mmCIF file of C-alpha atoms in Angstrom:
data_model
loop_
_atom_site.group_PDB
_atom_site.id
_atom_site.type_symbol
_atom_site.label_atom_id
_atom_site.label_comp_id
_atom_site.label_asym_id
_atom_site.label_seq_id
_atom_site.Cartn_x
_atom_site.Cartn_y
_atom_site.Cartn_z
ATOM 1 C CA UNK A 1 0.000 0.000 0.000
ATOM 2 C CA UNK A 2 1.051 3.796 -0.836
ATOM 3 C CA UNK A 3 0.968 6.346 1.832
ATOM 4 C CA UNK A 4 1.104 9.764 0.662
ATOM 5 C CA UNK A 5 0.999 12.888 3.168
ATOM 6 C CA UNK A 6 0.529 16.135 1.739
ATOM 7 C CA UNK A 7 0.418 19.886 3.815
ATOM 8 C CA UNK A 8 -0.102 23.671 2.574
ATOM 9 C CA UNK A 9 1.078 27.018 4.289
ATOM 10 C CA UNK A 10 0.271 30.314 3.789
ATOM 11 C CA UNK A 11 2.007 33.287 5.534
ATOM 12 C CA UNK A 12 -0.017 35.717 7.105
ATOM 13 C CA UNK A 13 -3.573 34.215 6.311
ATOM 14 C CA UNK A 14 -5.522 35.217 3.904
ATOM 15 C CA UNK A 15 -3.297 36.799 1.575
ATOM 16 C CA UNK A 16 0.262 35.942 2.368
ATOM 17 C CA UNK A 17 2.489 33.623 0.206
ATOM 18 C CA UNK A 18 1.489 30.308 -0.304
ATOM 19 C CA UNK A 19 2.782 26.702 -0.974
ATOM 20 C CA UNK A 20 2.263 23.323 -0.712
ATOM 21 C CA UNK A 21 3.956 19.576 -0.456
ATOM 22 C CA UNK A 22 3.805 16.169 -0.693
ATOM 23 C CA UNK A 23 5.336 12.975 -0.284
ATOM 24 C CA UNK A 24 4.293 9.348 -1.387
ATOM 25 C CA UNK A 25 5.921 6.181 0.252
ATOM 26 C CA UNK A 26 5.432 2.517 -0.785
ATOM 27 C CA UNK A 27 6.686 1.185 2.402
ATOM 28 C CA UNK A 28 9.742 2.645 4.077
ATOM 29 C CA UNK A 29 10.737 3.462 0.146
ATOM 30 C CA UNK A 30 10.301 7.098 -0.673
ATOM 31 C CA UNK A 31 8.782 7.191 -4.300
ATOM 32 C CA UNK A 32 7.264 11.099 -4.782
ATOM 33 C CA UNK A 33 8.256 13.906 -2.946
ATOM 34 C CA UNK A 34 7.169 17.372 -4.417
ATOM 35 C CA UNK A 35 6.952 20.987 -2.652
ATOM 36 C CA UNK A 36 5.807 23.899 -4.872
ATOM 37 C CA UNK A 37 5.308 27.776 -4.352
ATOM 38 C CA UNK A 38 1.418 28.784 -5.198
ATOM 39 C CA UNK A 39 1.840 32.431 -5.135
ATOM 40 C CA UNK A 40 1.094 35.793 -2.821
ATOM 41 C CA UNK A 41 -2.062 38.148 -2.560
ATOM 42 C CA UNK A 42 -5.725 37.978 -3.183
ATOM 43 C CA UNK A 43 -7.126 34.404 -2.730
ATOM 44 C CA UNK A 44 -4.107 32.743 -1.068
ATOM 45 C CA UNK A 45 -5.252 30.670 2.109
ATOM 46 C CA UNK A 46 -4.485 28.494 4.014
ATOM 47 C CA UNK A 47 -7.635 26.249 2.560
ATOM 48 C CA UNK A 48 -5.727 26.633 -0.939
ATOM 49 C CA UNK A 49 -2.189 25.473 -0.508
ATOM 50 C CA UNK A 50 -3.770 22.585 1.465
ATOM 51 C CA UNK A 51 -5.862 21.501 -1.100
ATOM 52 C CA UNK A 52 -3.038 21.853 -3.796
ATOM 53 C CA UNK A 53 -0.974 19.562 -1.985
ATOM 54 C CA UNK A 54 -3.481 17.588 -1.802
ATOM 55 C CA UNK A 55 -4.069 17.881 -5.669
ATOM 56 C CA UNK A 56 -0.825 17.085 -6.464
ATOM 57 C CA UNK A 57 -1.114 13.596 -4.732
ATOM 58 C CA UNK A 58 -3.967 12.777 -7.428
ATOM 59 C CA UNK A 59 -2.559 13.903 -10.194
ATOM 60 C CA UNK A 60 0.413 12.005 -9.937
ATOM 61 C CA UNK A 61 -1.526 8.391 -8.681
ATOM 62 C CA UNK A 62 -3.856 9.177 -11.797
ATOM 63 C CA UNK A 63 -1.238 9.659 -14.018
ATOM 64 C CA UNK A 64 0.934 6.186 -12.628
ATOM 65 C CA UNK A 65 -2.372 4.079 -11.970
ATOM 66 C CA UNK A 66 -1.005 2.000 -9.768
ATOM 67 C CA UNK A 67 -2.834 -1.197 -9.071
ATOM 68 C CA UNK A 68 -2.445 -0.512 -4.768
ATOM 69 C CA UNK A 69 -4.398 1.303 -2.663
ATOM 70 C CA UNK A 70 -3.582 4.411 -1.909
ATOM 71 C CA UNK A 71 -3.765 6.279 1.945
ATOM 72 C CA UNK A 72 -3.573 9.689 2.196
ATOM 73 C CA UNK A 73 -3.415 11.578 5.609
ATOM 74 C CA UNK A 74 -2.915 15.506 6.392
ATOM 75 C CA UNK A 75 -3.453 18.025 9.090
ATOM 76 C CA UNK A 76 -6.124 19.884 6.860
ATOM 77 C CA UNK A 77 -9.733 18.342 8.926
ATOM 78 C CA UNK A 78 -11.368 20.501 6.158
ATOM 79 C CA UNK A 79 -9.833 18.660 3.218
ATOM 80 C CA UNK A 80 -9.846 15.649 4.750
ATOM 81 C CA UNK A 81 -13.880 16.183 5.653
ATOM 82 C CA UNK A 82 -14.392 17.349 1.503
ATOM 83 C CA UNK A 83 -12.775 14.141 0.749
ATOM 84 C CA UNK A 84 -15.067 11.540 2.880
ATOM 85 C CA UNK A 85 -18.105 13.456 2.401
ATOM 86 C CA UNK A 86 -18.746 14.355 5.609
ATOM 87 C CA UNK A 87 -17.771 18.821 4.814
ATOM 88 C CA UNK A 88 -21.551 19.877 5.212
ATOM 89 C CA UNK A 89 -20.555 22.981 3.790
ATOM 90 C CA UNK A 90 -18.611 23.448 0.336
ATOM 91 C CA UNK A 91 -15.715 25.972 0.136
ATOM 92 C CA UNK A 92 -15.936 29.337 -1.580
ATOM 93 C CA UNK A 93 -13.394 31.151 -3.824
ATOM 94 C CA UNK A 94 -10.535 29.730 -5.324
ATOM 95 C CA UNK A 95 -10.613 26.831 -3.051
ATOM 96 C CA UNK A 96 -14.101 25.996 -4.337
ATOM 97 C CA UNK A 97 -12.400 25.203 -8.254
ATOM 98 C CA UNK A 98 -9.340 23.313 -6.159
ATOM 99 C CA UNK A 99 -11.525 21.338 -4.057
ATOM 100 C CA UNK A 100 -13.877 19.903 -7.198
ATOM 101 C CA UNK A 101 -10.268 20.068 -8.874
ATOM 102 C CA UNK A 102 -9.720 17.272 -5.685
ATOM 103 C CA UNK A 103 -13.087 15.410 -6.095
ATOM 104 C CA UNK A 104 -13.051 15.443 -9.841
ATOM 105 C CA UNK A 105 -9.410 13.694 -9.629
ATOM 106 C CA UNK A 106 -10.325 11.356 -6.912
ATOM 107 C CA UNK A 107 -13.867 9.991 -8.855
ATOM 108 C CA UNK A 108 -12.464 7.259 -10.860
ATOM 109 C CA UNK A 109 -9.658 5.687 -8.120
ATOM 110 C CA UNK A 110 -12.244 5.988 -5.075
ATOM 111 C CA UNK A 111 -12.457 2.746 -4.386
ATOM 112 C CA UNK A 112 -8.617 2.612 -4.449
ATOM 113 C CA UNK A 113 -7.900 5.845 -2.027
ATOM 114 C CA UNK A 114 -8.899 6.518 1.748
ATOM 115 C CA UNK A 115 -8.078 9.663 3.764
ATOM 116 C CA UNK A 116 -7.320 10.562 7.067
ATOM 117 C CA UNK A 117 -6.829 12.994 9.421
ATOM 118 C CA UNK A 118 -4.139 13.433 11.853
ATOM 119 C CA UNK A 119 -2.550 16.325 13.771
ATOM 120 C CA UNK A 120 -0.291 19.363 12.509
ATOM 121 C CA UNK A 121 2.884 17.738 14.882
ATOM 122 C CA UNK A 122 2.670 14.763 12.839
ATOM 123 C CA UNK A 123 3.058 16.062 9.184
ATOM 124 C CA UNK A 124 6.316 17.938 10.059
ATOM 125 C CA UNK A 125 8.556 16.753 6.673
ATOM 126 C CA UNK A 126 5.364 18.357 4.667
ATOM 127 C CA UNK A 127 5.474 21.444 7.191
ATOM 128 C CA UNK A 128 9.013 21.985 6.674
ATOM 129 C CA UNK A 129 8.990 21.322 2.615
ATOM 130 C CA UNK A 130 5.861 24.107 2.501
ATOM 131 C CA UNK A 131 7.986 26.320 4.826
ATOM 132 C CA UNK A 132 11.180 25.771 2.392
ATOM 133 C CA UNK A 133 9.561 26.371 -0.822
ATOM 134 C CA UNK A 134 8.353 29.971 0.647
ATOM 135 C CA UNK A 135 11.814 30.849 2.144
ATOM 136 C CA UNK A 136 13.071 30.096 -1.272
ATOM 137 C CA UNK A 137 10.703 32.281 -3.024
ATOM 138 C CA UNK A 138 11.070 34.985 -0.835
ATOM 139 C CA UNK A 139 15.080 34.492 -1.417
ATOM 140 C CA UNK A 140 14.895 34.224 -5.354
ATOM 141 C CA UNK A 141 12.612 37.433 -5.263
ATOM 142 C CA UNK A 142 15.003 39.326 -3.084
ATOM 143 C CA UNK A 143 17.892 38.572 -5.141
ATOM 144 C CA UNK A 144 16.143 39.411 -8.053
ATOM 145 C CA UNK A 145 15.591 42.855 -6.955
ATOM 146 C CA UNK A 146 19.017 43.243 -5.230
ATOM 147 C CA UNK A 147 20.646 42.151 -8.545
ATOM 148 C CA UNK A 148 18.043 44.014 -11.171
ATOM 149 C CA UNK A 149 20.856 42.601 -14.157
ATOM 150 C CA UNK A 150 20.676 39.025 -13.697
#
């Protein structure tokens, strides 16, 4: 069986800069590990890096279609609610398109996937890959105006 964890940050929330990771085990053999900046401003949340980690888990078991199950845990009770059916209230905004994104990506393999929830303190390699991805934004943006010719 696959285990894939995924997380999302966003500095200063709503608003601040945004990212999201993932990583995908078979075992105690690492096989997917992704982080990825989302942006900065209007519509970053929280909600949305979490649910673009999240994404990113799907799209890369739909594009491998493996033959395993596949269990997915994170910190976000929100997502994790969407995902089981049991969010009595759907999100709003940008997160609205990235959660159906979610749903939409999860149809065909539901029989294959199950989610769960567990706390923040025990998704830390996600935290810290979200966290990462930001600092080195934040750096290559910096540099970039510190350094206007390169």
């Amino acid at each position: 069986m696959l285990v894939a964890r995924f997380d999302g940050a966003c500095e200063r929330n709503p608003g601040g800069h945004t990212a999201c990771a993932c990583l995908i085990h078979r075992g105690a053999v690492e096989v997917y590990r992704k982080s990825e900046y989302i942006g900065c401003g209007a519509g970053m949340t929280n909600n949305v890096a979490e649910y673009s980690g999240l994404l990113m888990i799907l799209k890369w078991f739909n594009a491998h279609e493996p033959k395993e199950r596949l269990h997915i845990v994170g910190d976000a009770r929100l997502v994790i609610r969407r995902m089981t059916r049991k969010a009595t209230k759907p999100p709003a905004g940008i997160c609205a398109s990235l959660a159906d994104d979610c749903v939409q990506a999860a149809f065909w393999y539901r029989r294959w996937l199950s989610f769960e929830w567990q706390p923040a303190e025990q998704n830390g390699e996600c935290d810290a890959m979200c966290q990462l991805a930001i600092r080195d934004e934040i750096g290559r943006c910096n540099h970039l105006v510190a350094n206007p010719q390169n």
